[in-house]
């Protein structure tokens, strides 16, 4: 009768410790997301943003030098001889604006490269034209598709594909933990195919983010998703329930912020700007932009980034396979030792009973009964461990999908 009341507080305390222990993950996610997103996006400032002034005469040279001096490092201003050269720079993303001075000043931009960069450039040269007492005409040499007027749809496609990929890792690594690694790897590849197809449906038929090049977009989406899934499944062997946090750091906190989907590196702090050159999200965003809007210029480099992340996933899967193989080899001898010890414990009393009479035989029978009771206890312990494992798997999947 007294066990019930005294047991309740202990049970509540254990449950509270369990819950509080799990608060570590969302707290770290909160801190990490705040540092990453606010650090990358809260105060975008241009630095060395390349713009051109069209003209070869002294007036063009003076204007370019004046803008360079007044920008205090925000702009990198050059002169180009004619409009065709300026358009070529925009089409190869060598510059983000080109100003044609004169009676009717005109600014050339490439909206598909980055809407935010084009906006910054437009503000700068609107003031220049106003100083000359003339309105500024803005011409977009690389407009985005009708379904993506801001040019940021590719970034939000990146978000959707990323979440579908790393949430699938929790399912494969948690619910599929009992499966062989090769089967988990096959599931990862299959999941990446499904996620990439969903991404293509979003980009094309459903929202019209792009109006052509869906085949190439699918190939890059699959490479990107497969890299995340293979890396995640490989990491799960080592990180277990911390895998979700690890993937959040790699493919959300550092990935979305350095992708260039909202602000290009010329508008970001140096750390995130440097990640842009080799992180997989930037490879996807810039690869799709190049493929859809810029005639495939520099596409090979962006695809190479995605391939290298895919290869990194394969390498992690290989390391995970070696680690799991070593664990299995270590478990087999330990199980054999336990089995031999158990057999000796049963055989000893039985032999003694046969040699020394009924009393020892009775003890042997009692020992056998105890053995049976121990077996029942071991079974109950195994069932409890299995229940705890199932609960941990469910919590891991809820954390991944819920975030």
mmCIF file of C-alpha atoms in Angstrom:
data_model
loop_
_atom_site.group_PDB
_atom_site.id
_atom_site.type_symbol
_atom_site.label_atom_id
_atom_site.label_comp_id
_atom_site.label_asym_id
_atom_site.label_seq_id
_atom_site.Cartn_x
_atom_site.Cartn_y
_atom_site.Cartn_z
ATOM 1 C CA UNK A 1 0.000 0.000 0.000
ATOM 2 C CA UNK A 2 2.857 2.407 0.832
ATOM 3 C CA UNK A 3 4.750 1.642 -2.391
ATOM 4 C CA UNK A 4 2.274 3.531 -4.570
ATOM 5 C CA UNK A 5 2.539 7.011 -3.016
ATOM 6 C CA UNK A 6 6.301 6.797 -2.548
ATOM 7 C CA UNK A 7 6.801 5.546 -6.110
ATOM 8 C CA UNK A 8 4.817 8.344 -7.763
ATOM 9 C CA UNK A 9 7.227 11.208 -6.947
ATOM 10 C CA UNK A 10 10.184 9.135 -8.138
ATOM 11 C CA UNK A 11 8.407 8.335 -11.379
ATOM 12 C CA UNK A 12 7.547 12.020 -11.902
ATOM 13 C CA UNK A 13 11.134 13.076 -11.212
ATOM 14 C CA UNK A 14 12.468 10.539 -13.699
ATOM 15 C CA UNK A 15 9.979 11.720 -16.326
ATOM 16 C CA UNK A 16 10.977 15.345 -15.735
ATOM 17 C CA UNK A 17 14.678 14.479 -16.079
ATOM 18 C CA UNK A 18 13.858 12.701 -19.335
ATOM 19 C CA UNK A 19 11.950 15.703 -20.695
ATOM 20 C CA UNK A 20 14.530 18.263 -19.563
ATOM 21 C CA UNK A 21 17.294 16.202 -21.133
ATOM 22 C CA UNK A 22 15.512 16.400 -24.476
ATOM 23 C CA UNK A 23 15.283 20.193 -24.206
ATOM 24 C CA UNK A 24 19.002 20.354 -25.008
ATOM 25 C CA UNK A 25 18.377 19.675 -28.709
ATOM 26 C CA UNK A 26 15.760 22.410 -29.370
ATOM 27 C CA UNK A 27 17.788 24.880 -27.281
ATOM 28 C CA UNK A 28 20.881 24.231 -29.387
ATOM 29 C CA UNK A 29 18.771 24.518 -32.538
ATOM 30 C CA UNK A 30 17.382 27.861 -31.342
ATOM 31 C CA UNK A 31 20.860 29.216 -30.626
ATOM 32 C CA UNK A 32 22.283 27.847 -33.857
ATOM 33 C CA UNK A 33 19.455 29.154 -36.046
ATOM 34 C CA UNK A 34 19.634 32.579 -34.422
ATOM 35 C CA UNK A 35 23.385 32.849 -34.881
ATOM 36 C CA UNK A 36 23.235 31.587 -38.467
ATOM 37 C CA UNK A 37 20.218 33.457 -39.833
ATOM 38 C CA UNK A 38 20.720 36.736 -37.994
ATOM 39 C CA UNK A 39 24.450 36.617 -38.583
ATOM 40 C CA UNK A 40 23.961 36.112 -42.318
ATOM 41 C CA UNK A 41 20.857 38.193 -43.029
ATOM 42 C CA UNK A 42 20.230 40.848 -40.375
ATOM 43 C CA UNK A 43 22.346 43.642 -41.915
ATOM 44 C CA UNK A 44 23.266 42.985 -45.555
ATOM 45 C CA UNK A 45 25.969 45.374 -46.748
ATOM 46 C CA UNK A 46 27.620 45.353 -50.180
ATOM 47 C CA UNK A 47 31.345 44.818 -50.374
ATOM 48 C CA UNK A 48 33.252 44.739 -53.663
ATOM 49 C CA UNK A 49 29.970 44.531 -55.589
ATOM 50 C CA UNK A 50 31.069 44.677 -59.211
ATOM 51 C CA UNK A 51 29.374 47.306 -61.417
ATOM 52 C CA UNK A 52 30.321 48.769 -64.803
ATOM 53 C CA UNK A 53 30.183 52.258 -66.236
ATOM 54 C CA UNK A 54 29.781 52.150 -70.022
ATOM 55 C CA UNK A 55 32.071 54.505 -71.914
ATOM 56 C CA UNK A 56 35.702 55.066 -72.745
ATOM 57 C CA UNK A 57 35.982 58.844 -72.505
ATOM 58 C CA UNK A 58 37.265 60.976 -69.646
ATOM 59 C CA UNK A 59 33.749 61.558 -68.252
ATOM 60 C CA UNK A 60 33.154 57.812 -67.860
ATOM 61 C CA UNK A 61 36.536 57.376 -66.191
ATOM 62 C CA UNK A 62 35.866 60.228 -63.770
ATOM 63 C CA UNK A 63 32.407 58.894 -62.904
ATOM 64 C CA UNK A 64 33.753 55.392 -62.268
ATOM 65 C CA UNK A 65 36.573 56.681 -60.065
ATOM 66 C CA UNK A 66 34.204 58.945 -58.120
ATOM 67 C CA UNK A 67 31.791 56.087 -57.422
ATOM 68 C CA UNK A 68 34.682 53.851 -56.396
ATOM 69 C CA UNK A 69 36.035 56.425 -53.953
ATOM 70 C CA UNK A 70 32.673 57.341 -52.428
ATOM 71 C CA UNK A 71 31.565 53.710 -51.964
ATOM 72 C CA UNK A 72 34.324 53.064 -49.399
ATOM 73 C CA UNK A 73 34.765 49.470 -50.562
ATOM 74 C CA UNK A 74 31.089 48.713 -51.127
ATOM 75 C CA UNK A 75 31.448 48.805 -54.916
ATOM 76 C CA UNK A 76 34.054 47.644 -57.373
ATOM 77 C CA UNK A 77 33.567 50.010 -60.329
ATOM 78 C CA UNK A 78 35.090 49.434 -63.769
ATOM 79 C CA UNK A 79 34.571 50.951 -67.193
ATOM 80 C CA UNK A 80 33.643 48.953 -70.295
ATOM 81 C CA UNK A 81 33.770 50.275 -73.853
ATOM 82 C CA UNK A 82 30.219 49.509 -75.006
ATOM 83 C CA UNK A 83 26.806 48.120 -74.177
ATOM 84 C CA UNK A 84 27.528 44.679 -75.644
ATOM 85 C CA UNK A 85 30.483 44.191 -73.298
ATOM 86 C CA UNK A 86 28.371 45.295 -70.344
ATOM 87 C CA UNK A 87 25.608 42.812 -71.238
ATOM 88 C CA UNK A 88 28.191 40.040 -71.575
ATOM 89 C CA UNK A 89 29.469 40.774 -68.072
ATOM 90 C CA UNK A 90 25.933 40.565 -66.716
ATOM 91 C CA UNK A 91 25.240 37.318 -68.570
ATOM 92 C CA UNK A 92 28.374 35.724 -67.104
ATOM 93 C CA UNK A 93 27.775 37.191 -63.630
ATOM 94 C CA UNK A 94 31.007 39.125 -63.847
ATOM 95 C CA UNK A 95 29.066 42.226 -62.800
ATOM 96 C CA UNK A 96 25.672 43.015 -61.287
ATOM 97 C CA UNK A 97 24.878 46.324 -62.939
ATOM 98 C CA UNK A 98 26.002 48.484 -65.842
ATOM 99 C CA UNK A 99 25.329 52.221 -66.035
ATOM 100 C CA UNK A 100 25.048 54.026 -69.367
ATOM 101 C CA UNK A 101 25.399 57.790 -68.691
ATOM 102 C CA UNK A 102 24.035 60.468 -71.020
ATOM 103 C CA UNK A 103 20.914 62.474 -71.682
ATOM 104 C CA UNK A 104 18.800 59.391 -71.097
ATOM 105 C CA UNK A 105 20.711 57.362 -68.484
ATOM 106 C CA UNK A 106 20.056 53.631 -68.395
ATOM 107 C CA UNK A 107 20.935 50.912 -65.926
ATOM 108 C CA UNK A 108 21.328 47.302 -67.055
ATOM 109 C CA UNK A 109 20.831 44.531 -64.463
ATOM 110 C CA UNK A 110 20.384 40.744 -64.437
ATOM 111 C CA UNK A 111 17.451 40.028 -62.137
ATOM 112 C CA UNK A 112 17.881 36.255 -62.386
ATOM 113 C CA UNK A 113 21.345 36.520 -60.880
ATOM 114 C CA UNK A 114 20.068 38.143 -57.677
ATOM 115 C CA UNK A 115 17.090 40.396 -57.144
ATOM 116 C CA UNK A 116 18.582 41.874 -53.974
ATOM 117 C CA UNK A 117 21.881 42.715 -55.685
ATOM 118 C CA UNK A 118 19.983 44.337 -58.560
ATOM 119 C CA UNK A 119 18.004 46.385 -56.031
ATOM 120 C CA UNK A 120 21.186 47.627 -54.331
ATOM 121 C CA UNK A 121 22.706 48.616 -57.682
ATOM 122 C CA UNK A 122 19.496 50.378 -58.732
ATOM 123 C CA UNK A 123 19.491 52.489 -55.552
ATOM 124 C CA UNK A 124 23.078 53.574 -56.201
ATOM 125 C CA UNK A 125 22.537 54.658 -59.801
ATOM 126 C CA UNK A 126 19.116 56.187 -59.199
ATOM 127 C CA UNK A 127 20.962 58.742 -57.037
ATOM 128 C CA UNK A 128 23.591 59.228 -59.762
ATOM 129 C CA UNK A 129 20.913 59.890 -62.405
ATOM 130 C CA UNK A 130 19.025 62.201 -60.053
ATOM 131 C CA UNK A 131 22.212 64.228 -59.611
ATOM 132 C CA UNK A 132 22.180 64.736 -63.383
ATOM 133 C CA UNK A 133 18.526 65.771 -63.258
ATOM 134 C CA UNK A 134 17.351 62.823 -65.347
ATOM 135 C CA UNK A 135 15.084 59.814 -64.623
ATOM 136 C CA UNK A 136 16.758 56.410 -64.705
ATOM 137 C CA UNK A 137 15.620 53.699 -67.087
ATOM 138 C CA UNK A 138 16.223 50.154 -65.765
ATOM 139 C CA UNK A 139 16.563 47.240 -68.208
ATOM 140 C CA UNK A 140 16.639 43.649 -67.000
ATOM 141 C CA UNK A 141 18.848 41.610 -69.345
ATOM 142 C CA UNK A 142 18.072 38.291 -67.620
ATOM 143 C CA UNK A 143 14.519 38.370 -66.231
ATOM 144 C CA UNK A 144 13.166 35.483 -64.167
ATOM 145 C CA UNK A 145 10.214 33.273 -65.064
ATOM 146 C CA UNK A 146 6.718 34.690 -64.633
ATOM 147 C CA UNK A 147 6.091 32.359 -61.680
ATOM 148 C CA UNK A 148 9.140 33.677 -59.805
ATOM 149 C CA UNK A 149 9.034 37.488 -60.028
ATOM 150 C CA UNK A 150 11.439 38.025 -57.106
ATOM 151 C CA UNK A 151 13.934 35.396 -58.258
ATOM 152 C CA UNK A 152 13.853 33.749 -54.818
ATOM 153 C CA UNK A 153 11.657 30.799 -55.739
ATOM 154 C CA UNK A 154 14.732 28.624 -56.349
ATOM 155 C CA UNK A 155 15.826 29.297 -52.770
ATOM 156 C CA UNK A 156 12.483 28.159 -51.355
ATOM 157 C CA UNK A 157 12.660 25.101 -53.605
ATOM 158 C CA UNK A 158 16.034 24.421 -51.964
ATOM 159 C CA UNK A 159 14.339 24.635 -48.548
ATOM 160 C CA UNK A 160 11.629 22.128 -49.535
ATOM 161 C CA UNK A 161 14.082 19.603 -51.005
ATOM 162 C CA UNK A 162 16.408 19.959 -48.010
ATOM 163 C CA UNK A 163 13.697 19.338 -45.418
ATOM 164 C CA UNK A 164 12.352 16.359 -47.340
ATOM 165 C CA UNK A 165 15.877 14.931 -47.460
ATOM 166 C CA UNK A 166 17.052 15.344 -43.892
ATOM 167 C CA UNK A 167 13.670 14.343 -42.434
ATOM 168 C CA UNK A 168 13.907 11.118 -44.454
ATOM 169 C CA UNK A 169 17.241 10.447 -42.753
ATOM 170 C CA UNK A 170 15.465 10.296 -39.372
ATOM 171 C CA UNK A 171 13.021 7.708 -40.712
ATOM 172 C CA UNK A 172 15.716 5.535 -42.296
ATOM 173 C CA UNK A 173 18.168 5.850 -39.415
ATOM 174 C CA UNK A 174 15.542 5.424 -36.699
ATOM 175 C CA UNK A 175 12.788 3.092 -37.875
ATOM 176 C CA UNK A 176 15.182 1.298 -40.245
ATOM 177 C CA UNK A 177 18.059 0.912 -37.785
ATOM 178 C CA UNK A 178 17.647 -2.882 -37.717
ATOM 179 C CA UNK A 179 18.132 -3.117 -41.484
ATOM 180 C CA UNK A 180 21.470 -3.835 -43.118
ATOM 181 C CA UNK A 181 23.411 -0.747 -44.170
ATOM 182 C CA UNK A 182 23.137 -1.622 -47.868
ATOM 183 C CA UNK A 183 19.336 -1.666 -47.540
ATOM 184 C CA UNK A 184 19.380 1.693 -45.745
ATOM 185 C CA UNK A 185 21.586 3.039 -48.529
ATOM 186 C CA UNK A 186 19.108 1.808 -51.150
ATOM 187 C CA UNK A 187 16.276 3.454 -49.227
ATOM 188 C CA UNK A 188 18.269 6.709 -49.160
ATOM 189 C CA UNK A 189 18.700 6.666 -52.939
ATOM 190 C CA UNK A 190 15.010 5.845 -53.429
ATOM 191 C CA UNK A 191 13.943 8.624 -51.064
ATOM 192 C CA UNK A 192 16.151 11.129 -52.917
ATOM 193 C CA UNK A 193 14.470 10.158 -56.193
ATOM 194 C CA UNK A 194 11.038 10.791 -54.704
ATOM 195 C CA UNK A 195 12.078 14.101 -53.106
ATOM 196 C CA UNK A 196 13.677 15.340 -56.340
ATOM 197 C CA UNK A 197 10.563 14.491 -58.363
ATOM 198 C CA UNK A 198 8.428 16.387 -55.848
ATOM 199 C CA UNK A 199 10.811 19.329 -56.255
ATOM 200 C CA UNK A 200 10.415 19.274 -60.048
ATOM 201 C CA UNK A 201 6.615 19.239 -59.706
ATOM 202 C CA UNK A 202 6.841 22.291 -57.443
ATOM 203 C CA UNK A 203 9.239 24.109 -59.780
ATOM 204 C CA UNK A 204 7.402 23.406 -63.016
ATOM 205 C CA UNK A 205 3.744 22.397 -63.248
ATOM 206 C CA UNK A 206 2.605 23.565 -59.821
ATOM 207 C CA UNK A 207 4.197 27.001 -59.310
ATOM 208 C CA UNK A 208 6.011 27.780 -62.566
ATOM 209 C CA UNK A 209 9.250 28.819 -60.847
ATOM 210 C CA UNK A 210 11.074 27.939 -64.085
ATOM 211 C CA UNK A 211 9.635 27.748 -67.581
ATOM 212 C CA UNK A 212 12.197 25.376 -69.151
ATOM 213 C CA UNK A 213 15.106 23.092 -68.260
ATOM 214 C CA UNK A 214 13.175 20.856 -65.859
ATOM 215 C CA UNK A 215 15.297 17.819 -66.758
ATOM 216 C CA UNK A 216 18.516 19.476 -65.662
ATOM 217 C CA UNK A 217 16.827 20.882 -62.565
ATOM 218 C CA UNK A 218 15.693 17.370 -61.600
ATOM 219 C CA UNK A 219 19.216 15.970 -62.043
ATOM 220 C CA UNK A 220 20.676 18.630 -59.739
ATOM 221 C CA UNK A 221 17.856 18.192 -57.223
ATOM 222 C CA UNK A 222 18.503 14.443 -57.118
ATOM 223 C CA UNK A 223 22.273 14.886 -56.689
ATOM 224 C CA UNK A 224 21.671 17.424 -53.926
ATOM 225 C CA UNK A 225 19.079 15.289 -52.102
ATOM 226 C CA UNK A 226 21.059 12.058 -52.462
ATOM 227 C CA UNK A 227 24.143 13.736 -50.997
ATOM 228 C CA UNK A 228 22.210 14.840 -47.917
ATOM 229 C CA UNK A 229 20.556 11.453 -47.430
ATOM 230 C CA UNK A 230 23.757 9.425 -47.818
ATOM 231 C CA UNK A 231 25.663 11.748 -45.489
ATOM 232 C CA UNK A 232 22.820 11.601 -42.972
ATOM 233 C CA UNK A 233 22.436 7.819 -43.004
ATOM 234 C CA UNK A 234 26.207 7.439 -42.687
ATOM 235 C CA UNK A 235 26.383 9.906 -39.798
ATOM 236 C CA UNK A 236 23.534 8.174 -37.968
ATOM 237 C CA UNK A 237 25.804 5.208 -37.275
ATOM 238 C CA UNK A 238 28.058 7.506 -35.238
ATOM 239 C CA UNK A 239 25.784 10.282 -33.926
ATOM 240 C CA UNK A 240 22.546 8.338 -33.264
ATOM 241 C CA UNK A 241 19.897 10.705 -31.823
ATOM 242 C CA UNK A 242 22.192 13.720 -32.396
ATOM 243 C CA UNK A 243 22.069 13.138 -36.138
ATOM 244 C CA UNK A 244 19.133 15.525 -36.584
ATOM 245 C CA UNK A 245 21.031 18.359 -34.913
ATOM 246 C CA UNK A 246 24.110 17.603 -37.004
ATOM 247 C CA UNK A 247 22.099 17.710 -40.221
ATOM 248 C CA UNK A 248 20.420 20.943 -39.141
ATOM 249 C CA UNK A 249 23.840 22.546 -38.731
ATOM 250 C CA UNK A 250 25.138 21.262 -42.071
ATOM 251 C CA UNK A 251 22.084 21.621 -44.279
ATOM 252 C CA UNK A 252 20.050 24.418 -42.696
ATOM 253 C CA UNK A 253 22.136 26.764 -40.553
ATOM 254 C CA UNK A 254 25.216 26.857 -42.784
ATOM 255 C CA UNK A 255 23.515 25.797 -45.994
ATOM 256 C CA UNK A 256 20.540 28.108 -46.461
ATOM 257 C CA UNK A 257 22.490 31.122 -45.250
ATOM 258 C CA UNK A 258 25.360 30.628 -47.723
ATOM 259 C CA UNK A 259 23.327 29.499 -50.749
ATOM 260 C CA UNK A 260 22.991 32.957 -52.315
ATOM 261 C CA UNK A 261 19.260 32.456 -52.684
ATOM 262 C CA UNK A 262 18.380 35.591 -50.720
ATOM 263 C CA UNK A 263 21.627 37.582 -50.627
ATOM 264 C CA UNK A 264 24.644 36.848 -52.771
ATOM 265 C CA UNK A 265 28.045 36.647 -51.048
ATOM 266 C CA UNK A 266 28.803 40.251 -52.091
ATOM 267 C CA UNK A 267 26.134 41.345 -49.591
ATOM 268 C CA UNK A 268 27.065 38.974 -46.743
ATOM 269 C CA UNK A 269 29.675 38.748 -43.972
ATOM 270 C CA UNK A 270 32.924 37.047 -44.959
ATOM 271 C CA UNK A 271 32.246 33.714 -43.240
ATOM 272 C CA UNK A 272 29.023 32.979 -45.120
ATOM 273 C CA UNK A 273 30.421 34.484 -48.318
ATOM 274 C CA UNK A 274 33.330 32.030 -48.190
ATOM 275 C CA UNK A 275 31.002 29.031 -47.721
ATOM 276 C CA UNK A 276 29.193 30.005 -50.916
ATOM 277 C CA UNK A 277 32.071 28.762 -53.050
ATOM 278 C CA UNK A 278 31.810 25.101 -51.999
ATOM 279 C CA UNK A 279 28.641 24.404 -49.964
ATOM 280 C CA UNK A 280 26.058 22.148 -51.601
ATOM 281 C CA UNK A 281 23.106 24.547 -51.294
ATOM 282 C CA UNK A 282 25.034 27.188 -53.235
ATOM 283 C CA UNK A 283 25.916 24.550 -55.799
ATOM 284 C CA UNK A 284 22.216 23.789 -56.285
ATOM 285 C CA UNK A 285 20.953 27.397 -56.372
ATOM 286 C CA UNK A 286 23.717 28.703 -58.642
ATOM 287 C CA UNK A 287 23.585 25.576 -60.786
ATOM 288 C CA UNK A 288 19.857 25.999 -61.428
ATOM 289 C CA UNK A 289 20.321 29.713 -62.152
ATOM 290 C CA UNK A 290 23.108 28.956 -64.604
ATOM 291 C CA UNK A 291 21.150 26.197 -66.300
ATOM 292 C CA UNK A 292 17.855 28.082 -66.605
ATOM 293 C CA UNK A 293 18.864 31.729 -67.063
ATOM 294 C CA UNK A 294 22.509 32.027 -68.117
ATOM 295 C CA UNK A 295 22.916 29.464 -70.874
ATOM 296 C CA UNK A 296 24.840 27.007 -68.729
ATOM 297 C CA UNK A 297 27.722 29.413 -68.028
ATOM 298 C CA UNK A 298 29.943 27.949 -65.226
ATOM 299 C CA UNK A 299 27.436 25.114 -64.774
ATOM 300 C CA UNK A 300 30.168 22.478 -64.627
ATOM 301 C CA UNK A 301 31.677 23.962 -61.467
ATOM 302 C CA UNK A 302 28.330 24.033 -59.674
ATOM 303 C CA UNK A 303 27.549 20.444 -60.647
ATOM 304 C CA UNK A 304 31.030 19.414 -59.476
ATOM 305 C CA UNK A 305 30.210 20.803 -56.019
ATOM 306 C CA UNK A 306 27.072 18.633 -55.879
ATOM 307 C CA UNK A 307 28.999 15.574 -57.091
ATOM 308 C CA UNK A 308 31.679 16.025 -54.427
ATOM 309 C CA UNK A 309 29.055 16.178 -51.677
ATOM 310 C CA UNK A 310 27.482 13.025 -53.132
ATOM 311 C CA UNK A 311 30.901 11.326 -53.058
ATOM 312 C CA UNK A 312 31.337 12.472 -49.452
ATOM 313 C CA UNK A 313 28.043 10.709 -48.688
ATOM 314 C CA UNK A 314 29.297 7.501 -50.279
ATOM 315 C CA UNK A 315 32.521 7.742 -48.271
ATOM 316 C CA UNK A 316 30.584 8.193 -45.012
ATOM 317 C CA UNK A 317 28.445 5.181 -45.864
ATOM 318 C CA UNK A 318 31.642 3.180 -46.332
ATOM 319 C CA UNK A 319 32.987 4.304 -42.949
ATOM 320 C CA UNK A 320 29.648 3.482 -41.337
ATOM 321 C CA UNK A 321 29.788 0.001 -42.847
ATOM 322 C CA UNK A 322 33.240 -0.605 -41.364
ATOM 323 C CA UNK A 323 32.145 0.662 -37.942
ATOM 324 C CA UNK A 324 29.022 -1.498 -37.887
ATOM 325 C CA UNK A 325 31.010 -4.546 -38.985
ATOM 326 C CA UNK A 326 33.455 -4.065 -36.099
ATOM 327 C CA UNK A 327 30.576 -3.740 -33.649
ATOM 328 C CA UNK A 328 29.015 -6.986 -34.857
ATOM 329 C CA UNK A 329 32.332 -8.821 -34.512
ATOM 330 C CA UNK A 330 32.725 -7.494 -30.972
ATOM 331 C CA UNK A 331 29.202 -8.579 -29.973
ATOM 332 C CA UNK A 332 29.559 -12.224 -31.112
ATOM 333 C CA UNK A 333 32.416 -13.223 -28.729
ATOM 334 C CA UNK A 334 30.692 -11.475 -25.820
ATOM 335 C CA UNK A 335 27.480 -13.385 -26.493
ATOM 336 C CA UNK A 336 29.423 -16.669 -26.673
ATOM 337 C CA UNK A 337 31.039 -16.018 -23.274
ATOM 338 C CA UNK A 338 27.639 -15.346 -21.685
ATOM 339 C CA UNK A 339 26.204 -18.536 -23.195
ATOM 340 C CA UNK A 340 29.094 -20.691 -21.938
ATOM 341 C CA UNK A 341 28.867 -19.174 -18.454
ATOM 342 C CA UNK A 342 25.146 -19.893 -18.308
ATOM 343 C CA UNK A 343 25.620 -23.509 -19.398
ATOM 344 C CA UNK A 344 28.316 -24.066 -16.767
ATOM 345 C CA UNK A 345 26.092 -22.635 -14.051
ATOM 346 C CA UNK A 346 23.327 -25.110 -14.919
ATOM 347 C CA UNK A 347 25.593 -28.147 -15.462
ATOM 348 C CA UNK A 348 27.441 -27.739 -12.150
ATOM 349 C CA UNK A 349 24.476 -28.217 -9.765
ATOM 350 C CA UNK A 350 23.047 -30.960 -11.956
ATOM 351 C CA UNK A 351 26.277 -32.973 -11.764
ATOM 352 C CA UNK A 352 26.499 -32.510 -8.033
ATOM 353 C CA UNK A 353 22.977 -33.753 -7.558
ATOM 354 C CA UNK A 354 23.713 -36.955 -9.474
ATOM 355 C CA UNK A 355 26.804 -37.755 -7.388
ATOM 356 C CA UNK A 356 25.677 -36.838 -3.866
ATOM 357 C CA UNK A 357 22.060 -37.795 -3.612
ATOM 358 C CA UNK A 358 18.558 -36.416 -3.499
ATOM 359 C CA UNK A 359 19.376 -33.331 -1.486
ATOM 360 C CA UNK A 360 21.806 -32.047 -4.123
ATOM 361 C CA UNK A 361 19.344 -33.010 -6.828
ATOM 362 C CA UNK A 362 16.719 -30.896 -5.104
ATOM 363 C CA UNK A 363 19.153 -28.000 -5.070
ATOM 364 C CA UNK A 364 19.765 -28.556 -8.737
ATOM 365 C CA UNK A 365 16.028 -28.401 -9.314
ATOM 366 C CA UNK A 366 15.854 -25.147 -7.386
ATOM 367 C CA UNK A 367 18.750 -23.850 -9.454
ATOM 368 C CA UNK A 368 16.882 -24.753 -12.614
ATOM 369 C CA UNK A 369 13.829 -22.931 -11.298
ATOM 370 C CA UNK A 370 15.960 -19.909 -10.582
ATOM 371 C CA UNK A 371 17.404 -20.177 -14.073
ATOM 372 C CA UNK A 372 13.867 -20.155 -15.485
ATOM 373 C CA UNK A 373 13.011 -17.120 -13.356
ATOM 374 C CA UNK A 374 16.172 -15.378 -14.531
ATOM 375 C CA UNK A 375 15.213 -16.167 -18.107
ATOM 376 C CA UNK A 376 11.824 -14.544 -17.564
ATOM 377 C CA UNK A 377 13.542 -11.523 -16.057
ATOM 378 C CA UNK A 378 15.891 -11.290 -19.024
ATOM 379 C CA UNK A 379 12.908 -11.472 -21.383
ATOM 380 C CA UNK A 380 11.142 -8.673 -19.509
ATOM 381 C CA UNK A 381 14.327 -6.599 -19.592
ATOM 382 C CA UNK A 382 14.674 -7.169 -23.337
ATOM 383 C CA UNK A 383 11.068 -6.135 -23.901
ATOM 384 C CA UNK A 384 11.597 -2.987 -21.863
ATOM 385 C CA UNK A 385 14.760 -2.150 -23.796
ATOM 386 C CA UNK A 386 12.891 -2.659 -27.067
ATOM 387 C CA UNK A 387 10.120 -0.323 -25.895
ATOM 388 C CA UNK A 388 12.671 2.326 -24.916
ATOM 389 C CA UNK A 389 14.351 1.972 -28.301
ATOM 390 C CA UNK A 390 11.013 2.397 -30.096
ATOM 391 C CA UNK A 391 10.303 5.498 -28.001
ATOM 392 C CA UNK A 392 13.727 6.935 -28.860
ATOM 393 C CA UNK A 393 13.127 6.291 -32.573
ATOM 394 C CA UNK A 394 9.756 8.021 -32.403
ATOM 395 C CA UNK A 395 11.240 11.004 -30.569
ATOM 396 C CA UNK A 396 14.037 11.287 -33.121
ATOM 397 C CA UNK A 397 11.611 11.310 -36.048
ATOM 398 C CA UNK A 398 9.331 13.819 -34.290
ATOM 399 C CA UNK A 399 12.300 16.130 -33.652
ATOM 400 C CA UNK A 400 13.394 15.944 -37.286
ATOM 401 C CA UNK A 401 9.972 16.420 -38.851
ATOM 402 C CA UNK A 402 8.751 18.894 -36.249
ATOM 403 C CA UNK A 403 11.686 21.258 -36.789
#
